[in-house]
Amino acid sequence: MYLRLHLLLLSGLLIAGSVRAQKNNKLSTNPALVRLIDGNLRQAVNQYKVLMSKTPAGVMPRSYTAGTDKLETSDLGWWTSGFYTGTLFYLYQYSHDTSLLREAKDRLNLLEKEQYNKGTHDLGFMMYCSYGNGLRLLGDTSYKRILLTSARSLSTRFNPVVGAIRSWDAKPWHYPVIIDNMMNLELLLWASQVSGDTSFLHIALTHANTTMRNHFRPDFSSYHVIDYDTATGAVLAKKTAQGYADSSAWARGQSWGLYGYTVLYRYTHDTKYLEQARHIAHFILTNPHLPSDKIPYWDYNAPDIPKALRDASAASVMASALIELARDVSVEEGTGYLETAQQILVNLSSNNYKAVVGSNGGFILKHSVGNIPAHTEVDVPLTYADYYFVEAMLRYKELAKEK
Ligand code: GLY
């Protein structure tokens, strides 16, 4: 009896597995878009050589001010410090151009000390997008060691009473956790997988579950910041920092959530994370304020829609996440996600968003929004818009190759 049940379950799993594989294979990709992407990637390689030539030693590129033709840079502790090397690795993966690889490896050395940085929740962005891609492509075991130390440093910011990793240390917040932090969990999920240390997994899952409970509204849009009481774990406030209002849906935050829960599902196969990602996708894709070209306004509730600024970074992150999510669901549902991702990729490839090689300070995309309430990085190129755009294009090519 037990054996029969076991075999039944096993065959059920196998069938489920093959159905899933079949579904994935049935997603159809567009050869014309693959050709467009190839052109984009060839241009991006040349554009990043422009960026390489402009970037001073000891810092990372961050943005560009067109009026003064000034490359804006950051120090290594800034949350975006890993995207430049990450994009170089992706472009090296595509082109095999060793000058990109050399630059990526040199810049990684600058980042190495950040593995000990316990003052930020952004170590996932900083280290996994850089060293993670380096490890994937080069298999250098010293990168693995650095990533595991980074995961340990990130874990020190977890408070079991709150059940989440602390985002910022600054006042007036008590224990702020921002939706963006979902993106830092992949470092922990990876670390748990390679080291066998389940405490990383526990922290990542607890953080994801706490976020699911408190960050989301009934329509599955998310607040930007939840402030917690460290004595009780109670929610003190639901606020925004970078969005239009506490009650609004800041566009990049929605994309971070979508991407974050899609990654959680990839590592755990727990369908509650898949459901969460599908709900977030539903909020975004049925939003009356999502423009027909699918490049979001910087906030889905910005008061001056349709004149509000667009955010190419929110679009890039969304496209990359949707290509992955499309493979996790039925063909019918996945086709809808893939069509939106395709639209985003086509529209970001237009002259409206993609810079002519040699212009835009060497960045690939124009028109992203960093932080409107703080009046910083408004309608500018940003390293993370480029990173997720290149990632999305590579993901699309990969999907097309599997046909
Ligand atoms: N993590 C900060 C941002 O998305 O702007």
mmCIF file of C-alpha atoms and ligand atoms in Angstrom:
data_model
loop_
_atom_site.group_PDB
_atom_site.id
_atom_site.type_symbol
_atom_site.label_atom_id
_atom_site.label_comp_id
_atom_site.label_asym_id
_atom_site.label_seq_id
_atom_site.Cartn_x
_atom_site.Cartn_y
_atom_site.Cartn_z
ATOM 1 C CA MET A 1 0.000 0.000 0.000
ATOM 2 C CA TYR A 2 2.746 2.392 1.093
ATOM 3 C CA LEU A 3 4.810 1.486 -1.971
ATOM 4 C CA ARG A 4 1.848 2.029 -4.294
ATOM 5 C CA LEU A 5 1.149 5.418 -2.744
ATOM 6 C CA HIS A 6 4.783 6.317 -3.041
ATOM 7 C CA LEU A 7 4.878 5.296 -6.716
ATOM 8 C CA LEU A 8 1.666 7.203 -7.362
ATOM 9 C CA LEU A 9 3.111 10.343 -5.805
ATOM 10 C CA LEU A 10 6.326 9.874 -7.706
ATOM 11 C CA SER A 11 4.554 9.441 -11.041
ATOM 12 C CA GLY A 12 2.386 12.456 -10.167
ATOM 13 C CA LEU A 13 5.508 14.513 -9.617
ATOM 14 C CA LEU A 14 7.034 13.260 -12.836
ATOM 15 C CA ILE A 15 3.872 14.081 -14.745
ATOM 16 C CA ALA A 16 3.693 17.506 -13.114
ATOM 17 C CA GLY A 17 7.328 18.003 -14.037
ATOM 18 C CA SER A 18 6.832 17.037 -17.654
ATOM 19 C CA VAL A 19 3.686 19.150 -17.956
ATOM 20 C CA ARG A 20 5.666 22.091 -16.650
ATOM 21 C CA ALA A 21 8.458 21.427 -19.119
ATOM 22 C CA GLN A 22 5.955 21.114 -21.977
ATOM 23 C CA LYS A 23 4.328 24.371 -21.036
ATOM 24 C CA ASN A 24 7.662 26.114 -21.051
ATOM 25 C CA ASN A 25 8.534 24.741 -24.457
ATOM 26 C CA LYS A 26 5.306 25.993 -25.932
ATOM 27 C CA LEU A 27 5.970 29.627 -25.195
ATOM 28 C CA SER A 28 6.682 31.105 -28.567
ATOM 29 C CA THR A 29 9.358 33.691 -29.096
ATOM 30 C CA ASN A 30 9.759 36.157 -31.915
ATOM 31 C CA PRO A 31 12.812 35.786 -34.216
ATOM 32 C CA ALA A 32 12.601 39.466 -35.203
ATOM 33 C CA LEU A 33 12.922 40.437 -31.550
ATOM 34 C CA VAL A 34 15.910 38.120 -31.171
ATOM 35 C CA ARG A 35 17.564 39.963 -34.084
ATOM 36 C CA LEU A 36 16.710 43.310 -32.485
ATOM 37 C CA ILE A 37 18.220 42.098 -29.208
ATOM 38 C CA ASP A 38 21.394 40.947 -30.965
ATOM 39 C CA GLY A 39 21.769 44.417 -32.449
ATOM 40 C CA ASN A 40 21.117 46.009 -29.047
ATOM 41 C CA LEU A 41 23.695 43.807 -27.345
ATOM 42 C CA ARG A 42 26.358 44.541 -29.966
ATOM 43 C CA GLN A 43 25.712 48.242 -29.444
ATOM 44 C CA ALA A 44 25.716 47.817 -25.674
ATOM 45 C CA VAL A 45 29.191 46.269 -25.823
ATOM 46 C CA ASN A 46 30.462 49.374 -27.627
ATOM 47 C CA GLN A 47 28.519 51.682 -25.351
ATOM 48 C CA TYR A 48 30.022 50.081 -22.238
ATOM 49 C CA LYS A 49 33.478 50.626 -23.700
ATOM 50 C CA VAL A 50 32.572 54.336 -23.753
ATOM 51 C CA LEU A 51 31.479 54.078 -20.123
ATOM 52 C CA MET A 52 34.704 52.202 -19.277
ATOM 53 C CA SER A 53 36.794 54.986 -20.804
ATOM 54 C CA LYS A 54 34.982 57.634 -18.739
ATOM 55 C CA THR A 55 34.947 55.864 -15.352
ATOM 56 C CA PRO A 56 37.739 57.010 -13.022
ATOM 57 C CA ALA A 57 39.736 54.548 -10.922
ATOM 58 C CA GLY A 58 38.433 53.647 -7.469
ATOM 59 C CA VAL A 59 34.729 54.382 -7.996
ATOM 60 C CA MET A 60 31.732 52.979 -9.881
ATOM 61 C CA PRO A 61 29.544 54.671 -12.491
ATOM 62 C CA ARG A 62 26.112 55.574 -11.224
ATOM 63 C CA SER A 63 24.389 58.034 -13.564
ATOM 64 C CA TYR A 64 25.026 60.851 -16.003
ATOM 65 C CA THR A 65 24.072 64.523 -16.120
ATOM 66 C CA ALA A 66 23.587 65.485 -19.757
ATOM 67 C CA GLY A 67 23.582 69.265 -19.229
ATOM 68 C CA THR A 68 27.118 69.307 -17.841
ATOM 69 C CA ASP A 69 28.245 66.109 -19.599
ATOM 70 C CA LYS A 70 29.198 64.753 -16.181
ATOM 71 C CA LEU A 71 29.498 61.087 -15.271
ATOM 72 C CA GLU A 72 28.067 60.636 -11.777
ATOM 73 C CA THR A 73 29.949 58.037 -9.753
ATOM 74 C CA SER A 74 29.527 56.310 -6.421
ATOM 75 C CA ASP A 75 31.763 54.881 -3.770
ATOM 76 C CA LEU A 76 31.829 51.137 -3.220
ATOM 77 C CA GLY A 77 29.386 51.130 -0.307
ATOM 78 C CA TRP A 78 26.554 52.651 -2.365
ATOM 79 C CA TRP A 79 23.740 50.222 -3.157
ATOM 80 C CA THR A 80 24.305 50.370 -6.927
ATOM 81 C CA SER A 81 28.028 49.554 -6.823
ATOM 82 C CA GLY A 82 27.580 45.998 -8.186
ATOM 83 C CA PHE A 83 25.600 46.735 -11.336
ATOM 84 C CA TYR A 84 28.444 48.010 -13.508
ATOM 85 C CA THR A 85 30.518 44.841 -13.122
ATOM 86 C CA GLY A 86 27.346 42.745 -13.410
ATOM 87 C CA THR A 87 26.493 44.335 -16.751
ATOM 88 C CA LEU A 88 30.093 43.912 -17.932
ATOM 89 C CA PHE A 89 29.859 40.204 -17.109
ATOM 90 C CA TYR A 90 26.562 39.856 -18.973
ATOM 91 C CA LEU A 91 28.010 41.640 -22.002
ATOM 92 C CA TYR A 92 31.138 39.482 -21.834
ATOM 93 C CA GLN A 93 28.892 36.407 -21.696
ATOM 94 C CA TYR A 94 27.313 37.598 -24.941
ATOM 95 C CA SER A 95 30.370 38.889 -26.794
ATOM 96 C CA HIS A 96 33.375 37.042 -25.326
ATOM 97 C CA ASP A 97 35.111 40.410 -25.563
ATOM 98 C CA THR A 98 38.043 40.106 -23.167
ATOM 99 C CA SER A 99 38.399 43.858 -22.600
ATOM 100 C CA LEU A 100 35.019 43.773 -20.847
ATOM 101 C CA LEU A 101 36.116 40.793 -18.783
ATOM 102 C CA ARG A 102 39.341 42.523 -17.763
ATOM 103 C CA GLU A 103 37.449 45.614 -16.633
ATOM 104 C CA ALA A 104 34.883 43.505 -14.746
ATOM 105 C CA LYS A 105 37.597 41.597 -12.874
ATOM 106 C CA ASP A 106 39.538 44.769 -12.017
ATOM 107 C CA ARG A 107 36.443 46.468 -10.662
ATOM 108 C CA LEU A 108 35.475 43.387 -8.647
ATOM 109 C CA ASN A 109 38.667 43.826 -6.670
ATOM 110 C CA LEU A 110 37.376 47.216 -5.523
ATOM 111 C CA LEU A 111 34.182 45.615 -4.241
ATOM 112 C CA GLU A 112 35.891 42.837 -2.296
ATOM 113 C CA LYS A 113 35.971 44.687 1.029
ATOM 114 C CA GLU A 114 32.189 45.157 0.923
ATOM 115 C CA GLN A 115 31.786 41.504 1.930
ATOM 116 C CA TYR A 116 32.285 42.747 5.510
ATOM 117 C CA ASN A 117 29.827 45.626 5.220
ATOM 118 C CA LYS A 118 27.130 45.120 7.860
ATOM 119 C CA GLY A 119 25.768 48.630 7.503
ATOM 120 C CA THR A 120 23.623 47.962 4.441
ATOM 121 C CA HIS A 121 20.804 45.628 3.419
ATOM 122 C CA ASP A 122 21.859 46.004 -0.204
ATOM 123 C CA LEU A 123 24.651 43.422 -0.201
ATOM 124 C CA GLY A 124 22.535 41.234 -2.466
ATOM 125 C CA PHE A 125 22.429 43.907 -5.152
ATOM 126 C CA MET A 126 26.064 44.866 -4.577
ATOM 127 C CA MET A 127 27.658 41.425 -4.350
ATOM 128 C CA TYR A 128 25.341 38.938 -6.028
ATOM 129 C CA CYS A 129 24.871 40.999 -9.213
ATOM 130 C CA SER A 130 28.657 41.410 -9.452
ATOM 131 C CA TYR A 131 30.437 38.425 -7.866
ATOM 132 C CA GLY A 132 27.455 36.159 -8.496
ATOM 133 C CA ASN A 133 27.715 36.673 -12.245
ATOM 134 C CA GLY A 134 31.493 36.428 -12.028
ATOM 135 C CA LEU A 135 31.218 33.069 -10.265
ATOM 136 C CA ARG A 136 28.637 31.798 -12.740
ATOM 137 C CA LEU A 137 30.837 32.629 -15.723
ATOM 138 C CA LEU A 138 34.330 32.014 -14.374
ATOM 139 C CA GLY A 139 33.853 29.508 -11.538
ATOM 140 C CA ASP A 140 36.507 31.301 -9.455
ATOM 141 C CA THR A 141 36.270 29.790 -5.960
ATOM 142 C CA SER A 142 37.548 32.970 -4.292
ATOM 143 C CA TYR A 143 34.343 34.643 -5.542
ATOM 144 C CA LYS A 144 32.322 31.945 -3.799
ATOM 145 C CA ARG A 145 34.112 32.617 -0.519
ATOM 146 C CA ILE A 146 33.479 36.350 -0.838
ATOM 147 C CA LEU A 147 29.791 35.751 -1.555
ATOM 148 C CA LEU A 148 29.395 33.493 1.473
ATOM 149 C CA THR A 149 31.005 36.104 3.723
ATOM 150 C CA SER A 150 28.655 38.684 2.189
ATOM 151 C CA ALA A 151 25.680 36.444 3.029
ATOM 152 C CA ARG A 152 26.896 36.191 6.638
ATOM 153 C CA SER A 153 27.224 39.986 6.838
ATOM 154 C CA LEU A 154 23.719 40.473 5.425
ATOM 155 C CA SER A 155 22.328 37.951 7.914
ATOM 156 C CA THR A 156 23.493 40.076 10.846
ATOM 157 C CA ARG A 157 20.776 42.573 9.913
ATOM 158 C CA PHE A 158 17.993 40.053 10.565
ATOM 159 C CA ASN A 159 15.868 40.521 13.680
ATOM 160 C CA PRO A 160 13.867 37.391 14.616
ATOM 161 C CA VAL A 161 11.275 39.384 16.589
ATOM 162 C CA VAL A 162 10.415 41.451 13.517
ATOM 163 C CA GLY A 163 11.082 38.532 11.195
ATOM 164 C CA ALA A 164 12.860 40.681 8.648
ATOM 165 C CA ILE A 165 16.201 42.159 7.597
ATOM 166 C CA ARG A 166 16.580 45.809 8.534
ATOM 167 C CA SER A 167 16.860 48.169 5.587
ATOM 168 C CA TRP A 168 18.098 51.526 6.838
ATOM 169 C CA ASP A 169 19.830 52.537 10.061
ATOM 170 C CA ALA A 170 18.848 56.227 9.843
ATOM 171 C CA LYS A 171 16.373 58.043 12.074
ATOM 172 C CA PRO A 172 13.463 58.782 12.302
ATOM 173 C CA TRP A 173 12.732 55.186 11.374
ATOM 174 C CA HIS A 174 12.620 52.553 14.128
ATOM 175 C CA TYR A 175 13.155 49.400 12.069
ATOM 176 C CA PRO A 176 12.404 50.173 8.426
ATOM 177 C CA VAL A 177 12.017 47.411 5.855
ATOM 178 C CA ILE A 178 11.573 48.384 2.217
ATOM 179 C CA ILE A 179 10.069 46.304 -0.584
ATOM 180 C CA ASP A 180 13.381 46.613 -2.478
ATOM 181 C CA ASN A 181 14.905 44.320 0.123
ATOM 182 C CA MET A 182 13.197 41.348 -1.546
ATOM 183 C CA MET A 183 15.955 41.628 -4.152
ATOM 184 C CA ASN A 184 18.671 40.937 -1.596
ATOM 185 C CA LEU A 185 17.297 37.527 -0.655
ATOM 186 C CA GLU A 186 18.779 35.693 -3.637
ATOM 187 C CA LEU A 187 22.235 36.034 -2.090
ATOM 188 C CA LEU A 188 20.950 34.172 0.993
ATOM 189 C CA LEU A 189 19.049 31.538 -0.997
ATOM 190 C CA TRP A 190 22.136 30.857 -3.062
ATOM 191 C CA ALA A 191 24.342 30.764 0.062
ATOM 192 C CA SER A 192 22.073 28.230 1.714
ATOM 193 C CA GLN A 193 22.092 26.052 -1.389
ATOM 194 C CA VAL A 194 25.886 25.981 -1.789
ATOM 195 C CA SER A 195 26.867 25.863 1.896
ATOM 196 C CA GLY A 196 24.056 23.694 3.261
ATOM 197 C CA ASP A 197 23.628 26.255 6.078
ATOM 198 C CA THR A 198 19.859 26.444 6.452
ATOM 199 C CA SER A 199 20.007 29.579 8.614
ATOM 200 C CA PHE A 200 20.393 31.608 5.399
ATOM 201 C CA LEU A 201 17.282 29.937 4.000
ATOM 202 C CA HIS A 202 15.393 30.520 7.227
ATOM 203 C CA ILE A 203 16.200 34.238 7.191
ATOM 204 C CA ALA A 204 15.259 34.629 3.525
ATOM 205 C CA LEU A 205 11.944 32.789 3.895
ATOM 206 C CA THR A 206 11.026 34.549 7.129
ATOM 207 C CA HIS A 207 11.747 37.925 5.539
ATOM 208 C CA ALA A 208 9.702 37.021 2.444
ATOM 209 C CA ASN A 209 6.771 35.825 4.589
ATOM 210 C CA THR A 210 6.819 38.910 6.827
ATOM 211 C CA THR A 211 6.923 41.101 3.735
ATOM 212 C CA MET A 212 4.018 39.194 2.218
ATOM 213 C CA ARG A 213 1.992 39.793 5.387
ATOM 214 C CA ASN A 214 2.666 43.470 5.886
ATOM 215 C CA HIS A 215 3.831 45.154 2.699
ATOM 216 C CA PHE A 216 0.907 44.279 0.458
ATOM 217 C CA ARG A 217 -2.511 45.857 0.112
ATOM 218 C CA PRO A 218 -5.601 43.829 -0.814
ATOM 219 C CA ASP A 219 -4.992 44.621 -4.522
ATOM 220 C CA PHE A 220 -1.398 43.303 -4.184
ATOM 221 C CA SER A 221 0.223 46.665 -4.742
ATOM 222 C CA SER A 222 2.892 47.259 -2.125
ATOM 223 C CA TYR A 223 3.854 49.957 0.314
ATOM 224 C CA HIS A 224 7.426 51.104 0.009
ATOM 225 C CA VAL A 225 8.466 51.171 3.684
ATOM 226 C CA ILE A 226 7.097 49.296 6.683
ATOM 227 C CA ASP A 227 8.414 50.512 10.017
ATOM 228 C CA TYR A 228 8.452 47.905 12.818
ATOM 229 C CA ASP A 229 8.604 47.874 16.599
ATOM 230 C CA THR A 230 11.640 45.784 17.531
ATOM 231 C CA ALA A 231 10.238 44.877 20.962
ATOM 232 C CA THR A 232 7.038 43.299 19.644
ATOM 233 C CA GLY A 233 7.460 42.988 15.875
ATOM 234 C CA ALA A 234 4.310 45.081 15.422
ATOM 235 C CA VAL A 235 3.892 47.335 12.413
ATOM 236 C CA LEU A 236 4.308 50.971 13.465
ATOM 237 C CA ALA A 237 3.762 52.676 10.127
ATOM 238 C CA LYS A 238 3.259 52.049 6.413
ATOM 239 C CA LYS A 239 4.992 54.774 4.454
ATOM 240 C CA THR A 240 6.796 55.745 1.312
ATOM 241 C CA ALA A 241 10.230 57.254 0.790
ATOM 242 C CA GLN A 242 10.591 57.229 -2.982
ATOM 243 C CA GLY A 243 6.972 57.041 -4.105
ATOM 244 C CA TYR A 244 4.394 59.761 -4.616
ATOM 245 C CA ALA A 245 2.442 59.026 -1.395
ATOM 246 C CA ASP A 246 2.283 56.498 1.418
ATOM 247 C CA SER A 247 -0.794 55.005 -0.219
ATOM 248 C CA SER A 248 0.564 55.007 -3.774
ATOM 249 C CA ALA A 249 2.216 52.268 -5.830
ATOM 250 C CA TRP A 250 5.784 53.372 -6.520
ATOM 251 C CA ALA A 251 6.610 51.755 -9.862
ATOM 252 C CA ARG A 252 10.063 50.342 -9.190
ATOM 253 C CA GLY A 253 8.853 48.952 -5.869
ATOM 254 C CA GLN A 254 6.168 46.947 -7.689
ATOM 255 C CA SER A 255 8.839 45.597 -10.046
ATOM 256 C CA TRP A 256 11.163 44.686 -7.152
ATOM 257 C CA GLY A 257 8.335 42.725 -5.512
ATOM 258 C CA LEU A 258 7.467 40.915 -8.741
ATOM 259 C CA TYR A 259 11.074 39.958 -9.363
ATOM 260 C CA GLY A 260 11.712 39.048 -5.721
ATOM 261 C CA TYR A 261 8.840 36.568 -5.350
ATOM 262 C CA THR A 262 9.600 35.024 -8.751
ATOM 263 C CA VAL A 263 13.132 34.303 -7.514
ATOM 264 C CA LEU A 264 11.750 32.909 -4.226
ATOM 265 C CA TYR A 265 9.677 30.449 -6.236
ATOM 266 C CA ARG A 266 12.689 29.444 -8.339
ATOM 267 C CA TYR A 267 14.650 28.455 -5.242
ATOM 268 C CA THR A 268 11.862 26.915 -3.162
ATOM 269 C CA HIS A 269 9.167 25.686 -5.590
ATOM 270 C CA ASP A 270 6.740 26.822 -2.901
ATOM 271 C CA THR A 271 3.609 27.828 -4.784
ATOM 272 C CA LYS A 272 2.696 30.537 -2.277
ATOM 273 C CA TYR A 273 5.560 32.602 -3.693
ATOM 274 C CA LEU A 274 4.445 31.858 -7.240
ATOM 275 C CA GLU A 275 0.921 32.984 -6.313
ATOM 276 C CA GLN A 276 2.328 36.191 -4.833
ATOM 277 C CA ALA A 277 4.278 36.937 -8.010
ATOM 278 C CA ARG A 278 1.177 36.237 -10.126
ATOM 279 C CA HIS A 279 -0.909 38.580 -7.962
ATOM 280 C CA ILE A 280 1.681 41.350 -8.279
ATOM 281 C CA ALA A 281 1.815 40.787 -12.052
ATOM 282 C CA HIS A 282 -1.974 41.052 -12.160
ATOM 283 C CA PHE A 283 -1.883 44.363 -10.286
ATOM 284 C CA ILE A 284 0.701 45.775 -12.692
ATOM 285 C CA LEU A 285 -0.651 44.414 -15.961
ATOM 286 C CA THR A 286 -4.285 45.350 -15.327
ATOM 287 C CA ASN A 287 -3.431 48.751 -13.892
ATOM 288 C CA PRO A 288 -5.328 51.457 -15.778
ATOM 289 C CA HIS A 289 -2.268 53.681 -15.417
ATOM 290 C CA LEU A 290 0.141 51.273 -17.085
ATOM 291 C CA PRO A 291 0.736 52.990 -20.446
ATOM 292 C CA SER A 292 0.062 51.059 -23.647
ATOM 293 C CA ASP A 293 3.827 50.821 -24.355
ATOM 294 C CA LYS A 294 4.213 49.167 -20.901
ATOM 295 C CA ILE A 295 6.960 51.522 -19.703
ATOM 296 C CA PRO A 296 5.544 52.540 -16.296
ATOM 297 C CA TYR A 297 5.187 56.042 -14.996
ATOM 298 C CA TRP A 298 7.479 56.448 -11.991
ATOM 299 C CA ASP A 299 4.475 55.880 -9.712
ATOM 300 C CA TYR A 300 1.220 54.191 -10.751
ATOM 301 C CA ASN A 301 -0.575 56.951 -8.819
ATOM 302 C CA ALA A 302 1.541 59.924 -9.915
ATOM 303 C CA PRO A 303 -0.767 62.948 -9.920
ATOM 304 C CA ASP A 304 0.254 64.247 -13.351
ATOM 305 C CA ILE A 305 -0.359 61.089 -15.394
ATOM 306 C CA PRO A 306 -0.219 61.089 -18.461
ATOM 307 C CA LYS A 307 2.459 63.776 -18.215
ATOM 308 C CA ALA A 308 4.321 62.034 -15.382
ATOM 309 C CA LEU A 309 7.876 60.846 -16.012
ATOM 310 C CA ARG A 310 8.419 57.271 -17.091
ATOM 311 C CA ASP A 311 10.875 54.978 -15.304
ATOM 312 C CA ALA A 312 12.878 52.776 -17.657
ATOM 313 C CA SER A 313 14.433 51.002 -14.659
ATOM 314 C CA ALA A 314 11.011 49.828 -13.435
ATOM 315 C CA ALA A 315 10.337 48.561 -16.981
ATOM 316 C CA SER A 316 13.660 46.671 -17.244
ATOM 317 C CA VAL A 317 13.212 44.911 -13.898
ATOM 318 C CA MET A 318 9.624 44.027 -14.814
ATOM 319 C CA ALA A 319 10.592 42.635 -18.234
ATOM 320 C CA SER A 320 13.283 40.415 -16.763
ATOM 321 C CA ALA A 321 10.953 39.122 -14.041
ATOM 322 C CA LEU A 322 8.083 38.488 -16.473
ATOM 323 C CA ILE A 323 10.274 36.395 -18.773
ATOM 324 C CA GLU A 324 11.099 34.139 -15.829
ATOM 325 C CA LEU A 325 7.544 34.080 -14.480
ATOM 326 C CA ALA A 326 6.184 33.186 -17.941
ATOM 327 C CA ARG A 327 7.967 29.849 -17.681
ATOM 328 C CA ASP A 328 6.454 28.992 -14.300
ATOM 329 C CA VAL A 329 2.793 29.114 -15.327
ATOM 330 C CA SER A 330 0.444 27.735 -17.987
ATOM 331 C CA VAL A 331 1.177 28.534 -21.635
ATOM 332 C CA GLU A 332 -1.839 30.796 -21.813
ATOM 333 C CA GLU A 333 -0.861 32.849 -18.782
ATOM 334 C CA GLY A 334 2.828 32.776 -19.645
ATOM 335 C CA THR A 335 2.148 34.020 -23.146
ATOM 336 C CA GLY A 336 0.524 37.128 -21.661
ATOM 337 C CA TYR A 337 3.570 37.810 -19.462
ATOM 338 C CA LEU A 338 5.931 37.194 -22.338
ATOM 339 C CA GLU A 339 3.990 39.518 -24.640
ATOM 340 C CA THR A 340 4.312 42.333 -22.103
ATOM 341 C CA ALA A 341 8.031 41.641 -21.682
ATOM 342 C CA GLN A 342 8.412 41.683 -25.487
ATOM 343 C CA GLN A 343 6.623 45.005 -25.720
ATOM 344 C CA ILE A 344 8.893 46.458 -23.056
ATOM 345 C CA LEU A 345 12.017 45.197 -24.822
ATOM 346 C CA VAL A 346 10.876 46.574 -28.179
ATOM 347 C CA ASN A 347 9.972 49.962 -26.694
ATOM 348 C CA LEU A 348 13.167 50.253 -24.645
ATOM 349 C CA SER A 349 15.021 49.521 -27.904
ATOM 350 C CA SER A 350 13.497 52.572 -29.569
ATOM 351 C CA ASN A 351 15.294 55.899 -29.860
ATOM 352 C CA ASN A 352 13.068 57.220 -27.090
ATOM 353 C CA TYR A 353 14.861 55.072 -24.533
ATOM 354 C CA LYS A 354 17.996 53.526 -26.032
ATOM 355 C CA ALA A 355 20.897 55.907 -26.438
ATOM 356 C CA VAL A 356 22.949 56.259 -29.617
ATOM 357 C CA VAL A 357 26.410 54.749 -29.010
ATOM 358 C CA GLY A 358 28.759 57.455 -27.754
ATOM 359 C CA SER A 359 25.986 59.556 -26.198
ATOM 360 C CA ASN A 360 24.266 59.347 -22.780
ATOM 361 C CA GLY A 361 27.590 59.182 -20.937
ATOM 362 C CA GLY A 362 28.048 55.572 -22.064
ATOM 363 C CA PHE A 363 24.855 54.251 -20.444
ATOM 364 C CA ILE A 364 22.551 52.090 -22.550
ATOM 365 C CA LEU A 365 19.171 53.477 -21.488
ATOM 366 C CA LYS A 366 17.836 56.974 -20.930
ATOM 367 C CA HIS A 367 14.852 58.094 -18.830
ATOM 368 C CA SER A 368 14.953 56.436 -15.449
ATOM 369 C CA VAL A 369 13.850 57.888 -12.166
ATOM 370 C CA GLY A 370 15.875 57.460 -9.001
ATOM 371 C CA ASN A 371 14.186 59.454 -6.269
ATOM 372 C CA ILE A 372 11.686 62.171 -7.143
ATOM 373 C CA PRO A 373 10.754 63.157 -3.560
ATOM 374 C CA ALA A 374 14.464 63.748 -2.831
ATOM 375 C CA HIS A 375 14.919 65.500 -6.216
ATOM 376 C CA THR A 376 17.780 63.189 -7.102
ATOM 377 C CA GLU A 377 18.358 61.218 -10.310
ATOM 378 C CA VAL A 378 15.238 62.430 -12.029
ATOM 379 C CA ASP A 379 14.919 61.380 -15.686
ATOM 380 C CA VAL A 380 18.480 60.132 -16.064
ATOM 381 C CA PRO A 381 20.388 56.990 -17.042
ATOM 382 C CA LEU A 382 20.925 54.568 -14.153
ATOM 383 C CA THR A 383 23.216 51.540 -13.900
ATOM 384 C CA TYR A 384 20.459 49.230 -12.722
ATOM 385 C CA ALA A 385 18.173 50.089 -15.645
ATOM 386 C CA ASP A 386 21.001 48.918 -17.924
ATOM 387 C CA TYR A 387 21.718 45.812 -15.846
ATOM 388 C CA TYR A 388 18.157 44.471 -15.860
ATOM 389 C CA PHE A 389 17.632 45.462 -19.522
ATOM 390 C CA VAL A 390 20.669 43.400 -20.558
ATOM 391 C CA GLU A 391 19.590 40.564 -18.246
ATOM 392 C CA ALA A 392 16.079 40.575 -19.768
ATOM 393 C CA MET A 393 17.491 40.475 -23.299
ATOM 394 C CA LEU A 394 19.752 37.536 -22.443
ATOM 395 C CA ARG A 395 16.842 35.731 -20.795
ATOM 396 C CA TYR A 396 14.755 36.234 -23.912
ATOM 397 C CA LYS A 397 17.522 34.913 -26.152
ATOM 398 C CA GLU A 398 17.903 31.892 -23.874
ATOM 399 C CA LEU A 399 14.194 31.155 -24.112
ATOM 400 C CA ALA A 400 14.327 31.466 -27.904
ATOM 401 C CA LYS A 401 17.304 29.099 -28.073
ATOM 402 C CA GLU A 402 15.367 26.391 -26.253
ATOM 403 C CA LYS A 403 12.778 26.187 -29.032
HETATM 404 N N1 GLY B 1 16.747 50.352 -3.722
HETATM 405 C C1 GLY B 1 16.553 51.696 -4.066
HETATM 406 C C2 GLY B 1 15.805 51.961 -5.302
HETATM 407 O O1 GLY B 1 15.175 51.132 -5.915
HETATM 408 O O2 GLY B 1 15.835 53.117 -5.678
#
